[in-house]
GROMACS .gro file of C-alpha atoms in nm:
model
  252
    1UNK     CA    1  -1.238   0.474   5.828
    2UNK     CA    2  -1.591   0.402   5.936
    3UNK     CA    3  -1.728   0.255   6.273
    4UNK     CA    4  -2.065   0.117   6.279
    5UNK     CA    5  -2.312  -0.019   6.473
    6UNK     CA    6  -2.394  -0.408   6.440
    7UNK     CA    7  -2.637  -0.542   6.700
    8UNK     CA    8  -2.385  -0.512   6.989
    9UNK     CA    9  -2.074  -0.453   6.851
   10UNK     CA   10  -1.905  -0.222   6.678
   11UNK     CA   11  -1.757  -0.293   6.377
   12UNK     CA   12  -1.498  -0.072   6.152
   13UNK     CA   13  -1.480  -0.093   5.779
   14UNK     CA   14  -1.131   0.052   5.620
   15UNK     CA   15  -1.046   0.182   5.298
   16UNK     CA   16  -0.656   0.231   5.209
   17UNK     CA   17  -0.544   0.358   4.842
   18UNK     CA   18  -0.242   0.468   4.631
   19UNK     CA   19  -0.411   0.760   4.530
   20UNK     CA   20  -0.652   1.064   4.654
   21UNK     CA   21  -1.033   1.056   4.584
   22UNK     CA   22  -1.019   1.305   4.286
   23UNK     CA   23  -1.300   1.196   4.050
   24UNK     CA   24  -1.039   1.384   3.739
   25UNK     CA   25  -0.747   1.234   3.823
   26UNK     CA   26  -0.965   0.885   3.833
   27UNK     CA   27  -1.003   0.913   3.442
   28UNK     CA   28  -0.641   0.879   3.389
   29UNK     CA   29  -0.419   0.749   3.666
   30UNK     CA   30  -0.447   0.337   3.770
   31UNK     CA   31  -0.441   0.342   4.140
   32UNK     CA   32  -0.446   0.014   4.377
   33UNK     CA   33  -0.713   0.023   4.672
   34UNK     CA   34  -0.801  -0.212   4.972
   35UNK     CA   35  -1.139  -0.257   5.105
   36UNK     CA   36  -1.085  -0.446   5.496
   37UNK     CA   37  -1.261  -0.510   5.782
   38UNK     CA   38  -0.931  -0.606   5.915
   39UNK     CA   39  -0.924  -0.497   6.270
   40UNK     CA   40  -0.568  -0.437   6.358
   41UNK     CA   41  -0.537  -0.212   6.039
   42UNK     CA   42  -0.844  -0.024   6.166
   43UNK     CA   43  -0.692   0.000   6.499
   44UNK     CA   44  -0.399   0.163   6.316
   45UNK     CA   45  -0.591   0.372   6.109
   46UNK     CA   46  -0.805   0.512   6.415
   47UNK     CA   47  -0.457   0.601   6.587
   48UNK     CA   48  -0.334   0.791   6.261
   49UNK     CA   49  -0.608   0.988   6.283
   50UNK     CA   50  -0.557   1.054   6.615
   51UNK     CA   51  -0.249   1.156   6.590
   52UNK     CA   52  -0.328   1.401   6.274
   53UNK     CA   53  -0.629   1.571   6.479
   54UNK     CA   54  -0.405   1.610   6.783
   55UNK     CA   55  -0.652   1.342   6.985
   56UNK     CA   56  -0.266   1.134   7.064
   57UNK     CA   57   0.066   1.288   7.073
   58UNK     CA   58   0.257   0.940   7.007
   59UNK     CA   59   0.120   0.644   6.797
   60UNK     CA   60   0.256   0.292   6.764
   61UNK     CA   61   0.135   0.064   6.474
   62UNK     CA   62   0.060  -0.267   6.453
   63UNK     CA   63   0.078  -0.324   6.043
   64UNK     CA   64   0.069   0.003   5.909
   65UNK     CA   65   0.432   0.179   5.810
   66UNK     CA   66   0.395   0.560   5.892
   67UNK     CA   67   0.576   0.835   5.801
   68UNK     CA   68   0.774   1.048   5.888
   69UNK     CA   69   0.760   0.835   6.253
   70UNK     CA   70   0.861   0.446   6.147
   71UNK     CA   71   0.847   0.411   5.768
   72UNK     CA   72   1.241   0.490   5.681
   73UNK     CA   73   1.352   0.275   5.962
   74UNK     CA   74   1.081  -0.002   5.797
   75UNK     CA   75   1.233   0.002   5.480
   76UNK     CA   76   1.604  -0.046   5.550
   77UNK     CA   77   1.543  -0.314   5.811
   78UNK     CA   78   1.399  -0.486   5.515
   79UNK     CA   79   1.652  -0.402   5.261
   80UNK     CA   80   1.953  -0.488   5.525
   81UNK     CA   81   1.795  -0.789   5.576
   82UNK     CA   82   1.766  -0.933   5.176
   83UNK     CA   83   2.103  -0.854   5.159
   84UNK     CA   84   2.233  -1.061   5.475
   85UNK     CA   85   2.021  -1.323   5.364
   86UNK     CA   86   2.198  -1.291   4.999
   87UNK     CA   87   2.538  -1.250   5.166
   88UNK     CA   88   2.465  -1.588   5.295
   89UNK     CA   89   2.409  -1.750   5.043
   90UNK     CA   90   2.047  -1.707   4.989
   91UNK     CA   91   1.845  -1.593   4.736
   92UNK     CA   92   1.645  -1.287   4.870
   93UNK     CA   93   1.428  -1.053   4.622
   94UNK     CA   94   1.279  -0.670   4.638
   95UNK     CA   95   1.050  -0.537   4.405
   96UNK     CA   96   0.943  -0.191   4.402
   97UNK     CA   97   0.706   0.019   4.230
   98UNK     CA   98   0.738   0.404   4.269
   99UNK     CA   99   0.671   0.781   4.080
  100UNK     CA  100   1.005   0.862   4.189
  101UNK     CA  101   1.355   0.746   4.361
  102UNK     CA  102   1.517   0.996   4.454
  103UNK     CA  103   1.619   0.981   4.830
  104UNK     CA  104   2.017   0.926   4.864
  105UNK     CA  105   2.019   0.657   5.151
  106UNK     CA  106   1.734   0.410   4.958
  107UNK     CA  107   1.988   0.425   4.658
  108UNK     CA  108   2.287   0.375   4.809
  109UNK     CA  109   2.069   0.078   5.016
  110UNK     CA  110   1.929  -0.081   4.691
  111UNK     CA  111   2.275  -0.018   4.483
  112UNK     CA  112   2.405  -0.247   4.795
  113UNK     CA  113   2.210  -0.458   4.803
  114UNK     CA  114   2.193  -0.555   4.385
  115UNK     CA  115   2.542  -0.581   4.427
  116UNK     CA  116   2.609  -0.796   4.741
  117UNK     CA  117   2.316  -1.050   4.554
  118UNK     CA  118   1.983  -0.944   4.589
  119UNK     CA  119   1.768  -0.944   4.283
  120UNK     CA  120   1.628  -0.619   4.246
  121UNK     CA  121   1.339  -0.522   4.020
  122UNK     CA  122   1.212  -0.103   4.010
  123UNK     CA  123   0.922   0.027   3.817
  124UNK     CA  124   1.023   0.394   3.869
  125UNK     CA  125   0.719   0.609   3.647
  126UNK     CA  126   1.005   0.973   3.698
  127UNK     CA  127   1.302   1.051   3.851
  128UNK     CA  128   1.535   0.767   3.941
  129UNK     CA  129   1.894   0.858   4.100
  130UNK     CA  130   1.996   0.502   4.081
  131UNK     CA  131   2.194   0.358   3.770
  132UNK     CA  132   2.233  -0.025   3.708
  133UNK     CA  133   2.583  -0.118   3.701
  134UNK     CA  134   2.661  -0.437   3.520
  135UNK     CA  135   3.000  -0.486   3.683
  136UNK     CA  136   2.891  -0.463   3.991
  137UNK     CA  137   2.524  -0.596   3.973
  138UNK     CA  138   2.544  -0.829   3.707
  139UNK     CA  139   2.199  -0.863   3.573
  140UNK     CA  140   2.025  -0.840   3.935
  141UNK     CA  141   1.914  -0.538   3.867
  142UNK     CA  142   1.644  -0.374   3.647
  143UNK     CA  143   1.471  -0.029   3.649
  144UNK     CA  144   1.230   0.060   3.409
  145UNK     CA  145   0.970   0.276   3.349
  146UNK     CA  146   0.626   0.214   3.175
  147UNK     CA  147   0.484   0.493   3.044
  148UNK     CA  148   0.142   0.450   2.839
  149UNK     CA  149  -0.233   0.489   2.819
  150UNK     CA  150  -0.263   0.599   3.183
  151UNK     CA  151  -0.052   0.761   3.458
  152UNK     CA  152   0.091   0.439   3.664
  153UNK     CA  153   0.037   0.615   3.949
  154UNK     CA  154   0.017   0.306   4.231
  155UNK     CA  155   0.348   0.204   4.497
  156UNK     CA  156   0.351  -0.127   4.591
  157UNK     CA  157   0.669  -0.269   4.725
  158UNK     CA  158   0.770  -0.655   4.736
  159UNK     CA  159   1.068  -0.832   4.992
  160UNK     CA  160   1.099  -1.191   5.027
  161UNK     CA  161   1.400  -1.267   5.254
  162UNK     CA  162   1.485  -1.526   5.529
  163UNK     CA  163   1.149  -1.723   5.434
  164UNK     CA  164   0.934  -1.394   5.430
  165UNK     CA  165   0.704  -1.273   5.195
  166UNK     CA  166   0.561  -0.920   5.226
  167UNK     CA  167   0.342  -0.694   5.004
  168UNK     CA  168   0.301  -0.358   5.076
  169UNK     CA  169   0.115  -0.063   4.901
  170UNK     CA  170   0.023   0.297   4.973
  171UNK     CA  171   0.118   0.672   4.897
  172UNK     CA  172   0.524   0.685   4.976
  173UNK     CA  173   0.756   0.722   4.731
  174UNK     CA  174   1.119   0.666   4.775
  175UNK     CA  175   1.144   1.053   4.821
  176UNK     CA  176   1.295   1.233   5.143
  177UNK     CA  177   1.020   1.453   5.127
  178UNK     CA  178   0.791   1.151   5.177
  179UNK     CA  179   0.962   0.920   5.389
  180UNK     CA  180   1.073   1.262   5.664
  181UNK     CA  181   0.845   1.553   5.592
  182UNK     CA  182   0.515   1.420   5.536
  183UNK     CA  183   0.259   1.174   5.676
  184UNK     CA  184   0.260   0.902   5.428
  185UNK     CA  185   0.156   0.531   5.455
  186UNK     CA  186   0.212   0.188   5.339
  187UNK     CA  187  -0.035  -0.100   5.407
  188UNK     CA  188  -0.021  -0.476   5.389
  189UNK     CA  189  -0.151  -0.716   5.199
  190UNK     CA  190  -0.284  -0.954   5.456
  191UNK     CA  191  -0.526  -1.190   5.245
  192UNK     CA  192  -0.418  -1.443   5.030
  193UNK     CA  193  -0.648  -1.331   4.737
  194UNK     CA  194  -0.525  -0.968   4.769
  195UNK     CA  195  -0.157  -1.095   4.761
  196UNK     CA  196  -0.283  -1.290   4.457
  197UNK     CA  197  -0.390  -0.958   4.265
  198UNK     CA  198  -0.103  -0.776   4.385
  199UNK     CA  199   0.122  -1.093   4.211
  200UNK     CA  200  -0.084  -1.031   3.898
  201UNK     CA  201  -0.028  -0.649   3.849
  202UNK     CA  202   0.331  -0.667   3.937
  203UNK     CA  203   0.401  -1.012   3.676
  204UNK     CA  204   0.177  -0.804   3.399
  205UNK     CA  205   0.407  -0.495   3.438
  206UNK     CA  206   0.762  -0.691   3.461
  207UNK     CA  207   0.589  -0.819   3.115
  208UNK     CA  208   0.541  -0.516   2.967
  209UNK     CA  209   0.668  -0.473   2.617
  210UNK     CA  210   0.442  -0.211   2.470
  211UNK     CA  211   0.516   0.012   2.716
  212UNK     CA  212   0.887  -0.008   2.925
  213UNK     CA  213   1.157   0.198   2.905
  214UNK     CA  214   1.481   0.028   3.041
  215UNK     CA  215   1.740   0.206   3.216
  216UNK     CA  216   2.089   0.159   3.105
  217UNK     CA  217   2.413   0.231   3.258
  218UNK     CA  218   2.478   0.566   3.130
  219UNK     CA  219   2.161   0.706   3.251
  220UNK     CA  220   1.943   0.665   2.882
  221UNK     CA  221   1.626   0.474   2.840
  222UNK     CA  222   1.610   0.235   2.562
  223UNK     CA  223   1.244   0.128   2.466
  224UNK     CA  224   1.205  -0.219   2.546
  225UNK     CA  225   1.009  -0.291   2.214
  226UNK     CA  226   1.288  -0.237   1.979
  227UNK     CA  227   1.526  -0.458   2.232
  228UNK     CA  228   1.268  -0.701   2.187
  229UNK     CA  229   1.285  -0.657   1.779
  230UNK     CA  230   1.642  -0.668   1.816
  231UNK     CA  231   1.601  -1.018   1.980
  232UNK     CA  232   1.332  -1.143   1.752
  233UNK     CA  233   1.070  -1.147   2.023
  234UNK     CA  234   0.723  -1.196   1.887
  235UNK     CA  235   0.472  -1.125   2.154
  236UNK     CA  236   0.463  -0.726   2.242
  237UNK     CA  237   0.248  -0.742   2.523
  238UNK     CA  238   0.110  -0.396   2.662
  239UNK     CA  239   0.021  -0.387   3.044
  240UNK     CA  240  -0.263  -0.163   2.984
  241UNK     CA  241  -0.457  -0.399   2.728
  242UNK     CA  242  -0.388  -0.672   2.964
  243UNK     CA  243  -0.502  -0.478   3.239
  244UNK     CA  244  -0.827  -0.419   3.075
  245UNK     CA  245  -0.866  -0.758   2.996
  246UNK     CA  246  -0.833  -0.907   3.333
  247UNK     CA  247  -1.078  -0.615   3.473
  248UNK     CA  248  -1.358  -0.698   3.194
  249UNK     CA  249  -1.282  -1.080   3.330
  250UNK     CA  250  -1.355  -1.015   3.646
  251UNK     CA  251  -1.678  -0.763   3.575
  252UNK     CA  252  -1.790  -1.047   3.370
   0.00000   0.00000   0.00000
């Protein structure tokens, strides 16, 4: 966070990321980052560190979602909510991408809620203590993990429910260690062209051929490129080449 001087105001510039500023780990993991002048996410930002220096004892947030203080409680309002929508009738959707799900109550939520009619997509990189169940979730639920040239090493989390549509990215995992023992944030994607680019990386890595693993039933990943030999599908697409692509198109 940085506050400067222009003319007579002050004005704060923001940086948020997925990842640390480690100029090794830069070479090999693909991170997402947001550049804002945004001022309510400043004024967050300015109260987290606060709060970390000892400046404030209690902080309330206007768009970010803390931990260990408010994220939890963020995520299963969310998740409770796609599936009441669904249980109406509706057609609600999460998408998550993560290192690792391993925290009990954000299983049994998402296991709930891929059951009860929410469509659920996870792009878990590790450990994932969830299992898709075809009996019970049909095909409205799919984990997979993409594992390639680099470390996926980005979160970004997706709900659309009751006429909502929210993007979120940051450093939390679906961990208990993450969500209760640590501070950890997620932060919005306010701007329509951000959202846009968000879209992009999540519709590249649902595409993914090269690279996926699915997650079956019994708790084995199946590469996704034989499944697709299997079904005679031509195209292999690999996220990272695409990836590259789009970044040399937008350099250009």
């Amino acid at each position: 966070l940085v506050s400067r001087r222009e003319g007579r105001v002050i004005r704060r510039y923001a940086h948020l990321s997925t990842g640390n500023y480690n100029p090794k780990t830069a070479r090999l993991y693909t991170d997402l980052g947001l550049f804002t002048a945004n001022e309510s996410i400043s004024a967050d930002l300015g109260s987290l560190f606060n709060y970390l220096t000892g400046l404030s004892k209690h902080a309330e947030y206007q768009r970010l979602l803390v931990a260990p203080a408010r994220l939890r409680d963020a995520l299963r309002e969310r998740i409770v909510a796609a599936t009441s929508e669904a249980e109406r009738g509706g057609a609600p959707y999460i998408a998550a991408k993560v290192n690792a799900l391993v925290d009990v109550e954000m299983i049994t939520l998402l296991d709930e809620a891929a059951e009860r009619g929410v469509r659920v997509d996870l792009i878990v990189r590790g450990m994932c203590g969830l299992l898709p169940d075809p009996a019970r979730h049909g095909d409205r639920l799919q984990i997979r993990s993409i594992v390639g040239e680099f470390l996926e090493h980005s979160r970004l989390y997706h709900f659309e429910y009751d006429g909502r549509s929210e993007w979120f990215a940051g450093s939390a995992d679906l961990m208990d260690r993450n969500l209760d023992r640590r501070v950890e944030a997620l932060f919005p994607l306010l701007d329509p062209e951000s959202i846009r680019r968000c879209e992009e990386v999540l519709s590249v890595l649902l595409s993914d051929v090269r690279n996926s693993w699915m997650l079956q039933p019994d708790g084995a990943w199946v590469r996704r490129e034989g499944v697709a030999r299997s079904e005679k599908v031509a195209e292999t697409r690999s996220a990272f080449t695409e990836f590259k692509r789009l970044v040399s198109a937008s350099v250009a």
